PDB file of C-alpha atoms in Angstrom:
ATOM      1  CA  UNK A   1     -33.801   0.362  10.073  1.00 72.00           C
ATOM      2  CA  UNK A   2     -32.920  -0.239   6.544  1.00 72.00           C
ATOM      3  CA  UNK A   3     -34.320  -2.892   4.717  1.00 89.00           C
ATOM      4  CA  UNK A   4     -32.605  -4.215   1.820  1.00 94.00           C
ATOM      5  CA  UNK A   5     -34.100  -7.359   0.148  1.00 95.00           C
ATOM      6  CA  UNK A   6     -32.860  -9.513  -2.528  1.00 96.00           C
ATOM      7  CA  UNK A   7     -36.186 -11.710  -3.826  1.00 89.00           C
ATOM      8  CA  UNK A   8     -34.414 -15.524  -4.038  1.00 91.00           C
ATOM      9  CA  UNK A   9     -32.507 -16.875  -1.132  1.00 93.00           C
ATOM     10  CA  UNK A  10     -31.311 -19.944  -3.594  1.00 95.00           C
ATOM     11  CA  UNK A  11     -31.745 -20.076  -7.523  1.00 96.00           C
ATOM     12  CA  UNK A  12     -30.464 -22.618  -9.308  1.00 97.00           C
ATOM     13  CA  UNK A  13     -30.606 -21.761 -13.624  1.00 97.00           C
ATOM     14  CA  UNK A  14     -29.020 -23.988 -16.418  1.00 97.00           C
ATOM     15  CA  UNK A  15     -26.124 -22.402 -18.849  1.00 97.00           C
ATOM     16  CA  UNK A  16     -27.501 -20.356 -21.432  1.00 97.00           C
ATOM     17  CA  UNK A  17     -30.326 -18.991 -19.305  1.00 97.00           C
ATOM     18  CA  UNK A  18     -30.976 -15.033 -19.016  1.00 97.00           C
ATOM     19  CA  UNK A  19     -31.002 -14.418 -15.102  1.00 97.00           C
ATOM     20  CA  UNK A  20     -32.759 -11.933 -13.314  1.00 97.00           C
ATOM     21  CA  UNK A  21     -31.573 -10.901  -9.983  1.00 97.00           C
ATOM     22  CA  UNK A  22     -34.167  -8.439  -7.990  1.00 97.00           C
ATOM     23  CA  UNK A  23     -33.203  -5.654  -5.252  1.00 97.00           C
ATOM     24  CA  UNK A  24     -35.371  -3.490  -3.634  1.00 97.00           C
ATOM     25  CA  UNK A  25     -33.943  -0.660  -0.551  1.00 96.00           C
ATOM     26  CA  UNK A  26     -36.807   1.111   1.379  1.00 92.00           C
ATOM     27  CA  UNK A  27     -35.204   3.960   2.798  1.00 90.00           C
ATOM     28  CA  UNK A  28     -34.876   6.283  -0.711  1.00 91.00           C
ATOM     29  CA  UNK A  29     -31.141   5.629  -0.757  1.00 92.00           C
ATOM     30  CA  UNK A  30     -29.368   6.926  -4.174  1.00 91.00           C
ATOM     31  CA  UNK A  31     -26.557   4.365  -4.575  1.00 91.00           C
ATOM     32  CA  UNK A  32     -27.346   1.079  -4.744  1.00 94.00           C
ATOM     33  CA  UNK A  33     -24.234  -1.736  -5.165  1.00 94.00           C
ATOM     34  CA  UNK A  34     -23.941  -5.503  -6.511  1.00 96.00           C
ATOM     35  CA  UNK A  35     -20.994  -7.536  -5.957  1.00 96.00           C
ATOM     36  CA  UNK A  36     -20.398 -11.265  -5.607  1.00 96.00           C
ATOM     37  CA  UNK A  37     -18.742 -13.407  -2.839  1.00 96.00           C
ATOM     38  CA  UNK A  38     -16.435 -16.121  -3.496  1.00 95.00           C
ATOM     39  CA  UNK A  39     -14.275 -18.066  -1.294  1.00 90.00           C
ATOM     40  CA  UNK A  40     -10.582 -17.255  -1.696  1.00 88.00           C
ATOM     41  CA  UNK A  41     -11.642 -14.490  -3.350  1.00 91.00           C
ATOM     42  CA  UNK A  42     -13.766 -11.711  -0.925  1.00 90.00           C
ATOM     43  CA  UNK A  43     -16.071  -9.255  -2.272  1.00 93.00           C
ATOM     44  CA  UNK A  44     -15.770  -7.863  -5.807  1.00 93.00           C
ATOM     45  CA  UNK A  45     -17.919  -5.372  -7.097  1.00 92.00           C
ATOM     46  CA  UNK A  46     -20.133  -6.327 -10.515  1.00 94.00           C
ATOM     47  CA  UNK A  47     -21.831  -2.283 -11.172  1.00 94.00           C
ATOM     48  CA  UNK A  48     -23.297  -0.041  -9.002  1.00 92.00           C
ATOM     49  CA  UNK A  49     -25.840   2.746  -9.354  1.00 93.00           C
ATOM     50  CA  UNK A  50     -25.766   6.608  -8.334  1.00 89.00           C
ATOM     51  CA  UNK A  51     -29.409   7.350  -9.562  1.00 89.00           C
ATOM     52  CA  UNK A  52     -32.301   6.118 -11.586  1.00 91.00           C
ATOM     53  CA  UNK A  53     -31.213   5.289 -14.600  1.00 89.00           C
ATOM     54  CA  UNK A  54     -27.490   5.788 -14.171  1.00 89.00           C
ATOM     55  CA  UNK A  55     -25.449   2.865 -13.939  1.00 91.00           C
ATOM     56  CA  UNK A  56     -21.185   2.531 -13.420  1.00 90.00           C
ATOM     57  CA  UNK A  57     -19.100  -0.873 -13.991  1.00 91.00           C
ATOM     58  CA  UNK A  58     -17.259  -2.119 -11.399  1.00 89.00           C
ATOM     59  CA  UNK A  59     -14.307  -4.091 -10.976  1.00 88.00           C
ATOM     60  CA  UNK A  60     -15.816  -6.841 -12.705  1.00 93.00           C
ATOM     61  CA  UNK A  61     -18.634  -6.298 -14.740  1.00 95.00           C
ATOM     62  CA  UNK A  62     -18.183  -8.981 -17.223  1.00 96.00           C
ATOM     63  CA  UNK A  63     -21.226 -11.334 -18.419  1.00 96.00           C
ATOM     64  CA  UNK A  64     -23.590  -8.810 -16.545  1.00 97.00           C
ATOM     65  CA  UNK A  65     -25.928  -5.965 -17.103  1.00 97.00           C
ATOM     66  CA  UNK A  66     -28.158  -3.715 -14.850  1.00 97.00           C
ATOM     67  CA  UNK A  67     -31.117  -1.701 -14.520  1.00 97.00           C
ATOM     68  CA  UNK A  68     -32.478   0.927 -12.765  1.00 96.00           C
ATOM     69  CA  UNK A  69     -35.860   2.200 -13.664  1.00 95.00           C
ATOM     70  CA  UNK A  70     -37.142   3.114  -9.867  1.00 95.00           C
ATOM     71  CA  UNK A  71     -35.080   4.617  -7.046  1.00 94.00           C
ATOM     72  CA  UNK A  72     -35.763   2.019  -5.167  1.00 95.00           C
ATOM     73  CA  UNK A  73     -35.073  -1.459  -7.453  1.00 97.00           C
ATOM     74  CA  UNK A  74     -32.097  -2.371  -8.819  1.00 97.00           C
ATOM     75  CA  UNK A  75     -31.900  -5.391 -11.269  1.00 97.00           C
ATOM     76  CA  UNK A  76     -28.769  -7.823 -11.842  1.00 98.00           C
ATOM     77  CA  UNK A  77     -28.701  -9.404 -15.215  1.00 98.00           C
ATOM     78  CA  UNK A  78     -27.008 -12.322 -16.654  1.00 97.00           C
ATOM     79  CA  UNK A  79     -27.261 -12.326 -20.276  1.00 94.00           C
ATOM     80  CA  UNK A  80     -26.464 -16.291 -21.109  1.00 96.00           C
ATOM     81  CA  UNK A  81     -25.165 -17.867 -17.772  1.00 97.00           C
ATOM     82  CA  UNK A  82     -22.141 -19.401 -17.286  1.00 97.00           C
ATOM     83  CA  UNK A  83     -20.981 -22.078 -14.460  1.00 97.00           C
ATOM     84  CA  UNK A  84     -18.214 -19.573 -13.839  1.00 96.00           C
ATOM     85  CA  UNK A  85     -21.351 -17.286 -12.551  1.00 98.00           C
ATOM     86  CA  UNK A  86     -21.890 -19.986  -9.978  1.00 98.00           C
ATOM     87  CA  UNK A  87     -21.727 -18.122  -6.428  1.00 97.00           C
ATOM     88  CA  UNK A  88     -23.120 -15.754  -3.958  1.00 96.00           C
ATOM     89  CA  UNK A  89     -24.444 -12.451  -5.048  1.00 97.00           C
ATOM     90  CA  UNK A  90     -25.143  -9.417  -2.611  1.00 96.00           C
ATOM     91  CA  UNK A  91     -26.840  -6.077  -3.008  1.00 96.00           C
ATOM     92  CA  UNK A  92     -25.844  -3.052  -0.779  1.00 94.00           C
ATOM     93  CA  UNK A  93     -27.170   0.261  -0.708  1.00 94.00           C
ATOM     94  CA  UNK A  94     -26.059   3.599   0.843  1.00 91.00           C
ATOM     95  CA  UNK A  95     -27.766   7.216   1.661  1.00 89.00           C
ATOM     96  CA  UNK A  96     -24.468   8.607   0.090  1.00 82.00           C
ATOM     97  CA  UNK A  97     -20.831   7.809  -0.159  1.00 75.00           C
ATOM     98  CA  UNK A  98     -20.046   8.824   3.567  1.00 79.00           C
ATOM     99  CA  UNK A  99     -22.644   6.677   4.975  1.00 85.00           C
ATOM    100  CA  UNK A 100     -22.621   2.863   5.695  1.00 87.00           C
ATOM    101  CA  UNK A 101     -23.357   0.391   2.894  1.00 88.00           C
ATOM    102  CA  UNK A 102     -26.743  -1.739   3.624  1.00 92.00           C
ATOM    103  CA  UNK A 103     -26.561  -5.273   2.679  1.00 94.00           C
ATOM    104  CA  UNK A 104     -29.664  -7.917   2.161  1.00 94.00           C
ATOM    105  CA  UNK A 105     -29.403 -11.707   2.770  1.00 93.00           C
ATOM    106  CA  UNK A 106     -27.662 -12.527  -0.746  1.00 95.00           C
ATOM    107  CA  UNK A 107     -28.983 -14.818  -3.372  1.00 96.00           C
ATOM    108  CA  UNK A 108     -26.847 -18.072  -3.845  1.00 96.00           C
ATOM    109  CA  UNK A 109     -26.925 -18.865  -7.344  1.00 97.00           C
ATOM    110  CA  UNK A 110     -26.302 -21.818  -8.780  1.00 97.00           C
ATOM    111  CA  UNK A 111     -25.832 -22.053 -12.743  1.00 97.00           C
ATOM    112  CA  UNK A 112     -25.960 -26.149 -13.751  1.00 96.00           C
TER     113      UNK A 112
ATOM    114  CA  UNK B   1      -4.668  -0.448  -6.341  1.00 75.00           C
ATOM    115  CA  UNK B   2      -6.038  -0.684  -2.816  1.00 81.00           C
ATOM    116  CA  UNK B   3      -5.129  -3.915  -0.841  1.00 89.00           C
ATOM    117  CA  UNK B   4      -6.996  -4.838   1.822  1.00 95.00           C
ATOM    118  CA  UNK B   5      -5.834  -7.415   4.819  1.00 96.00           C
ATOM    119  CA  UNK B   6      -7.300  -8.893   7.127  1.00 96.00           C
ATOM    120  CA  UNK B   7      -5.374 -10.595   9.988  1.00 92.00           C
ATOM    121  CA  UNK B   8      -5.673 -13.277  11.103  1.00 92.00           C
ATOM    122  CA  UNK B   9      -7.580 -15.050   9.154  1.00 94.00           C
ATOM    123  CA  UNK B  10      -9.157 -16.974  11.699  1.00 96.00           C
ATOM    124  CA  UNK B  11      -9.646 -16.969  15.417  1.00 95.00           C
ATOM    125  CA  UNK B  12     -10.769 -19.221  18.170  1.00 97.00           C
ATOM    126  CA  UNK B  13     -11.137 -17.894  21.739  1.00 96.00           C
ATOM    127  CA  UNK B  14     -12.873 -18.719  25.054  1.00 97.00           C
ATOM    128  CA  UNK B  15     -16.075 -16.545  26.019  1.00 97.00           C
ATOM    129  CA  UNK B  16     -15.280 -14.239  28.293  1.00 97.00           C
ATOM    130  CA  UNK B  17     -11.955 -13.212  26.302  1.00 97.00           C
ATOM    131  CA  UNK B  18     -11.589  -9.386  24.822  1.00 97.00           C
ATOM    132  CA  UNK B  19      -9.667  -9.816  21.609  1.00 95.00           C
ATOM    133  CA  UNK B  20      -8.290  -7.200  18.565  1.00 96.00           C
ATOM    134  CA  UNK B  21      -8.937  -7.700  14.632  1.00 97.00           C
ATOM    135  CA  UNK B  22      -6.600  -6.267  12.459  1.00 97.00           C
ATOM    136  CA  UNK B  23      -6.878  -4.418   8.621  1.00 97.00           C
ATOM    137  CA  UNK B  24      -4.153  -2.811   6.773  1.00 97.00           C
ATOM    138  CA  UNK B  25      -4.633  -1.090   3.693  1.00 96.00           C
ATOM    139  CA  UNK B  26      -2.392   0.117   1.169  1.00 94.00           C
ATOM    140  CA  UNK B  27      -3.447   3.118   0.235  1.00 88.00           C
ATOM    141  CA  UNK B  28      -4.083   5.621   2.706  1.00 87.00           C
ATOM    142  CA  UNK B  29      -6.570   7.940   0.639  1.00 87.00           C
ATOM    143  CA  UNK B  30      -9.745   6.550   1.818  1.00 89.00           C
ATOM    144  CA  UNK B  31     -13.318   8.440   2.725  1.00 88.00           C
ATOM    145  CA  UNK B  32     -14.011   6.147   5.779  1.00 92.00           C
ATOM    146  CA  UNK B  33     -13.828   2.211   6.670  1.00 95.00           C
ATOM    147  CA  UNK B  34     -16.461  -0.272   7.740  1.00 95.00           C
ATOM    148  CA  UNK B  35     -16.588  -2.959   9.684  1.00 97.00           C
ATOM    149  CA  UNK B  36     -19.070  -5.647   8.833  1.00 96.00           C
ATOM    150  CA  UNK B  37     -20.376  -8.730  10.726  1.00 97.00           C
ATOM    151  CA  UNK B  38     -20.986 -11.776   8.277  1.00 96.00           C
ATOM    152  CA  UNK B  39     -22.808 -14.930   9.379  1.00 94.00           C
ATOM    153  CA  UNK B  40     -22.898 -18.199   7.315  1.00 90.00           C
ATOM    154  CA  UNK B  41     -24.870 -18.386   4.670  1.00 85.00           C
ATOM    155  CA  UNK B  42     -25.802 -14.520   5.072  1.00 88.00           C
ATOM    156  CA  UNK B  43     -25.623 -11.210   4.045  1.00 90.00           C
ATOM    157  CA  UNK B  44     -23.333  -8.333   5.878  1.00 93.00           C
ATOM    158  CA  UNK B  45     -24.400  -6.366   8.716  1.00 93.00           C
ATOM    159  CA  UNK B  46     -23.174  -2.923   9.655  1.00 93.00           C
ATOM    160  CA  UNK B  47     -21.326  -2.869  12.522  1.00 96.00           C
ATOM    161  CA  UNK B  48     -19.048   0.559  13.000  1.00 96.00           C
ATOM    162  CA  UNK B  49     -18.039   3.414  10.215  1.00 94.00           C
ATOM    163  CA  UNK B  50     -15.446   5.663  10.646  1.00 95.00           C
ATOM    164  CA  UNK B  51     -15.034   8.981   8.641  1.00 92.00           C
ATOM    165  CA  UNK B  52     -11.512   9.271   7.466  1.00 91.00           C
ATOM    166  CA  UNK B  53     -11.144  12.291  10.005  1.00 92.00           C
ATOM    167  CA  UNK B  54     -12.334  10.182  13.168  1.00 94.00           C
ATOM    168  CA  UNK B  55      -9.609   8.009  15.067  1.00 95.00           C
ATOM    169  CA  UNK B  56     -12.486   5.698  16.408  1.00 96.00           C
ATOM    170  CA  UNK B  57     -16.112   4.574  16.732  1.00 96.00           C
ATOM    171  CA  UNK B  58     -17.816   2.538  19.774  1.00 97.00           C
ATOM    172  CA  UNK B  59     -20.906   0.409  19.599  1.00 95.00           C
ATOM    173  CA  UNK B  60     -21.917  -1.415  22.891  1.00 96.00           C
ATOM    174  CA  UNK B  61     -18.628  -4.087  23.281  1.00 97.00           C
ATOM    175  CA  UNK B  62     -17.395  -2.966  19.956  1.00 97.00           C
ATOM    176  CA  UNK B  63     -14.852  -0.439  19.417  1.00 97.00           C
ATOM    177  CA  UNK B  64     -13.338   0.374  16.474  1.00 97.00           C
ATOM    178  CA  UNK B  65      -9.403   2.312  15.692  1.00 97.00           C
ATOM    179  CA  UNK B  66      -8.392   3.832  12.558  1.00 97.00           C
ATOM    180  CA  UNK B  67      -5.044   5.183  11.514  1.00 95.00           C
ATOM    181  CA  UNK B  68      -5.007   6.630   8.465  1.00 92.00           C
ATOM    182  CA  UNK B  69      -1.829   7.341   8.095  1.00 91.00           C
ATOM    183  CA  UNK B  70      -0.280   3.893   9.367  1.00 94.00           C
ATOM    184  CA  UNK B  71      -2.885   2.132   6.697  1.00 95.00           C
ATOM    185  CA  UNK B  72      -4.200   0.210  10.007  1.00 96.00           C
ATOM    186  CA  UNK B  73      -7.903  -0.369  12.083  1.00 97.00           C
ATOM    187  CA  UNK B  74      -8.008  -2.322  14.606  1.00 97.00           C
ATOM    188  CA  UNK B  75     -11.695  -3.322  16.010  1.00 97.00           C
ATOM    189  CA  UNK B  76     -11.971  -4.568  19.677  1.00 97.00           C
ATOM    190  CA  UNK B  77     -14.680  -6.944  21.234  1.00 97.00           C
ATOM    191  CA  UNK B  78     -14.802  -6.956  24.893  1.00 97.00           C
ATOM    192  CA  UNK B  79     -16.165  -9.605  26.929  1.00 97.00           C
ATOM    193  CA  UNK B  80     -16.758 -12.293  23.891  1.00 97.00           C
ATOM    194  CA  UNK B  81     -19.846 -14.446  23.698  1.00 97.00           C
ATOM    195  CA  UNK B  82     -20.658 -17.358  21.821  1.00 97.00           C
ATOM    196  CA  UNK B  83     -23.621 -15.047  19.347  1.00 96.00           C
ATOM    197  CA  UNK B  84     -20.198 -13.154  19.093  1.00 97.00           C
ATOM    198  CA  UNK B  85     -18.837 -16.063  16.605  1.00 97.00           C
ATOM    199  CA  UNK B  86     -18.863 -14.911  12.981  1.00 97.00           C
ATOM    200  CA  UNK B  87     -16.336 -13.817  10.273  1.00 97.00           C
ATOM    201  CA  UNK B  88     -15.673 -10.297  10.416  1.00 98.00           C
ATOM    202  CA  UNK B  89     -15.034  -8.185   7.362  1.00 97.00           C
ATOM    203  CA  UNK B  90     -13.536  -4.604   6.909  1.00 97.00           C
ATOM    204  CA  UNK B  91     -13.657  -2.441   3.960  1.00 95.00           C
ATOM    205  CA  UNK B  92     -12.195   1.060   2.762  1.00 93.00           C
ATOM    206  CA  UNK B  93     -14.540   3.418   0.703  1.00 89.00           C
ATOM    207  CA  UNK B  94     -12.135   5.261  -1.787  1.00 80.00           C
ATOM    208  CA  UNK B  95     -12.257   7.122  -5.300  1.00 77.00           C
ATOM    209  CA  UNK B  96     -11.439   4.688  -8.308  1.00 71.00           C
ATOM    210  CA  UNK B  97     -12.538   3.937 -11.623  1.00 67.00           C
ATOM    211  CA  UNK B  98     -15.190   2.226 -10.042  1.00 62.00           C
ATOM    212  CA  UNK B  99     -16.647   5.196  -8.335  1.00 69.00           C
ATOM    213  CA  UNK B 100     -16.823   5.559  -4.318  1.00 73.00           C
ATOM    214  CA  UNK B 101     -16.623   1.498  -3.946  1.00 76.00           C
ATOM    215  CA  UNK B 102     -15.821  -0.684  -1.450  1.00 87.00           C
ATOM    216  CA  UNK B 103     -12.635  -2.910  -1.071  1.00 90.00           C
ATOM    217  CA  UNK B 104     -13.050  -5.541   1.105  1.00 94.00           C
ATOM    218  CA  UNK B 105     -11.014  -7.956   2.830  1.00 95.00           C
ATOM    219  CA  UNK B 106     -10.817 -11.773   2.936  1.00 95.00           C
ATOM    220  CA  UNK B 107     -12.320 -11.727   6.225  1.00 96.00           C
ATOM    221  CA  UNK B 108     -11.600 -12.876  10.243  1.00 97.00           C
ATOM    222  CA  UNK B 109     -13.517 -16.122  11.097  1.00 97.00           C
ATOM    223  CA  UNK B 110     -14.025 -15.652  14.964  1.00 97.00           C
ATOM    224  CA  UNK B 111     -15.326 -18.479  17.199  1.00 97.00           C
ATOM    225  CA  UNK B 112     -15.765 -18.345  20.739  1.00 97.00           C
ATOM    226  CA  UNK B 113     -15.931 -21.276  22.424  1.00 97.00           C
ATOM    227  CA  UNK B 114     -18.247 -21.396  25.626  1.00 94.00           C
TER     228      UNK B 114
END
């Protein structure tokens, strides 16, 4: 099975604050995804990744950056957090683009 | 731009009960569509992917329809349980500016009642 897993559960950071969301797939996958969940609002993706150090914006990519220096990690940044960053963030990761999307458990952040 | 429904938006039934989801898209140029169980408070499991070329996918009491050319799945639970209770999610995989993303919908919120 594919394990995809996001290191905080719950985070709470002030405003101002660089965050660091963490990602890690074990199953060698090449594209790796981060969007954020918001009620009324669904899924929107933030970047995603095709390959080590390549990196795409998404649909919403505003107030965020990314990293991928190892296949297998790929790092969510805020760069000064915002209250408007306040919800749930989720990392997916897929074999290709014709195979399913593996989700972890999400980190709810909370910026006070 | 690709728009995703999801009707409805919620859903209460007694166990026992087989019951249809519904997703429409707009724009019929997708590589596949997933269906994803969400619980609360959780991350998205896999349930079914179809290829653009299929017409349908089974899993256990899952079943899942796609017609590409109507903009329309359809997935089917048979025999509904309680652990069945969740909000289901589909999503199209297409070519964009964003690369081969996702675009989800809003979600089903299913409870079954014992």
């Amino acid at each position: 099975d594919v394990k995809v897993t996001q290191s905080s559960r719950y985070l709470v950071k002030r405003t101002g604050e660089k965050v660091f969301l963490e990602c890690v797939q074990d199953m060698d996958h090449e594209n790796m995804f981060w969007y954020r969940q918001d009620p009324g609002l669904g899924l929107r993706l933030i970047y995603f990744s095709y390959d080590v150090k390549m990196k795409e914006k998404g649909d919403i990519p505003e107030g965020y950056s990314v990293s991928r220096e190892k296949k297998e990690r790929f790092s969510l940044i805020l760069e000064s957090a915002s209250t408007n960053q306040t919800s749930m963030y989720l990392c997916a990761s897929s074999e290709t683009e014709f195979r399913p999307q593996h989700f972890g458990d999400g980190t709810r952040l909370s910026i006070l | 731009k690709q728009e995703v429904t999801q009707i409805p938006a919620a859903l209460s039934v007694p166990e026992g009960e087989n019951l249809v989801l519904n997703c429409s898209f707009t724009d019929s140029a997708i590589y596949n569509l997933q269906w994803f169980r969400q619980d609360p408070g959780k991350g998205l499991t896999s349930l079914l992917l179809i290829q653009s070329s299929q017409r349908e996918q089974t899993s256990g009491r899952l079943n899942a329809s796609l017609d590409k050319s109507s903009g329309r799945s359809t997935l089917y639970i048979a025999a509904s349980q309680p652990g069945d209770s969740a909000t289901y999610l589909c999503a199209v995989r297409r070519w964009s500016n964003s690369g081969y993303a996702l675009n989800f919908g809003k979600g089903t919120s299913l409870l079954v009642t014992p």
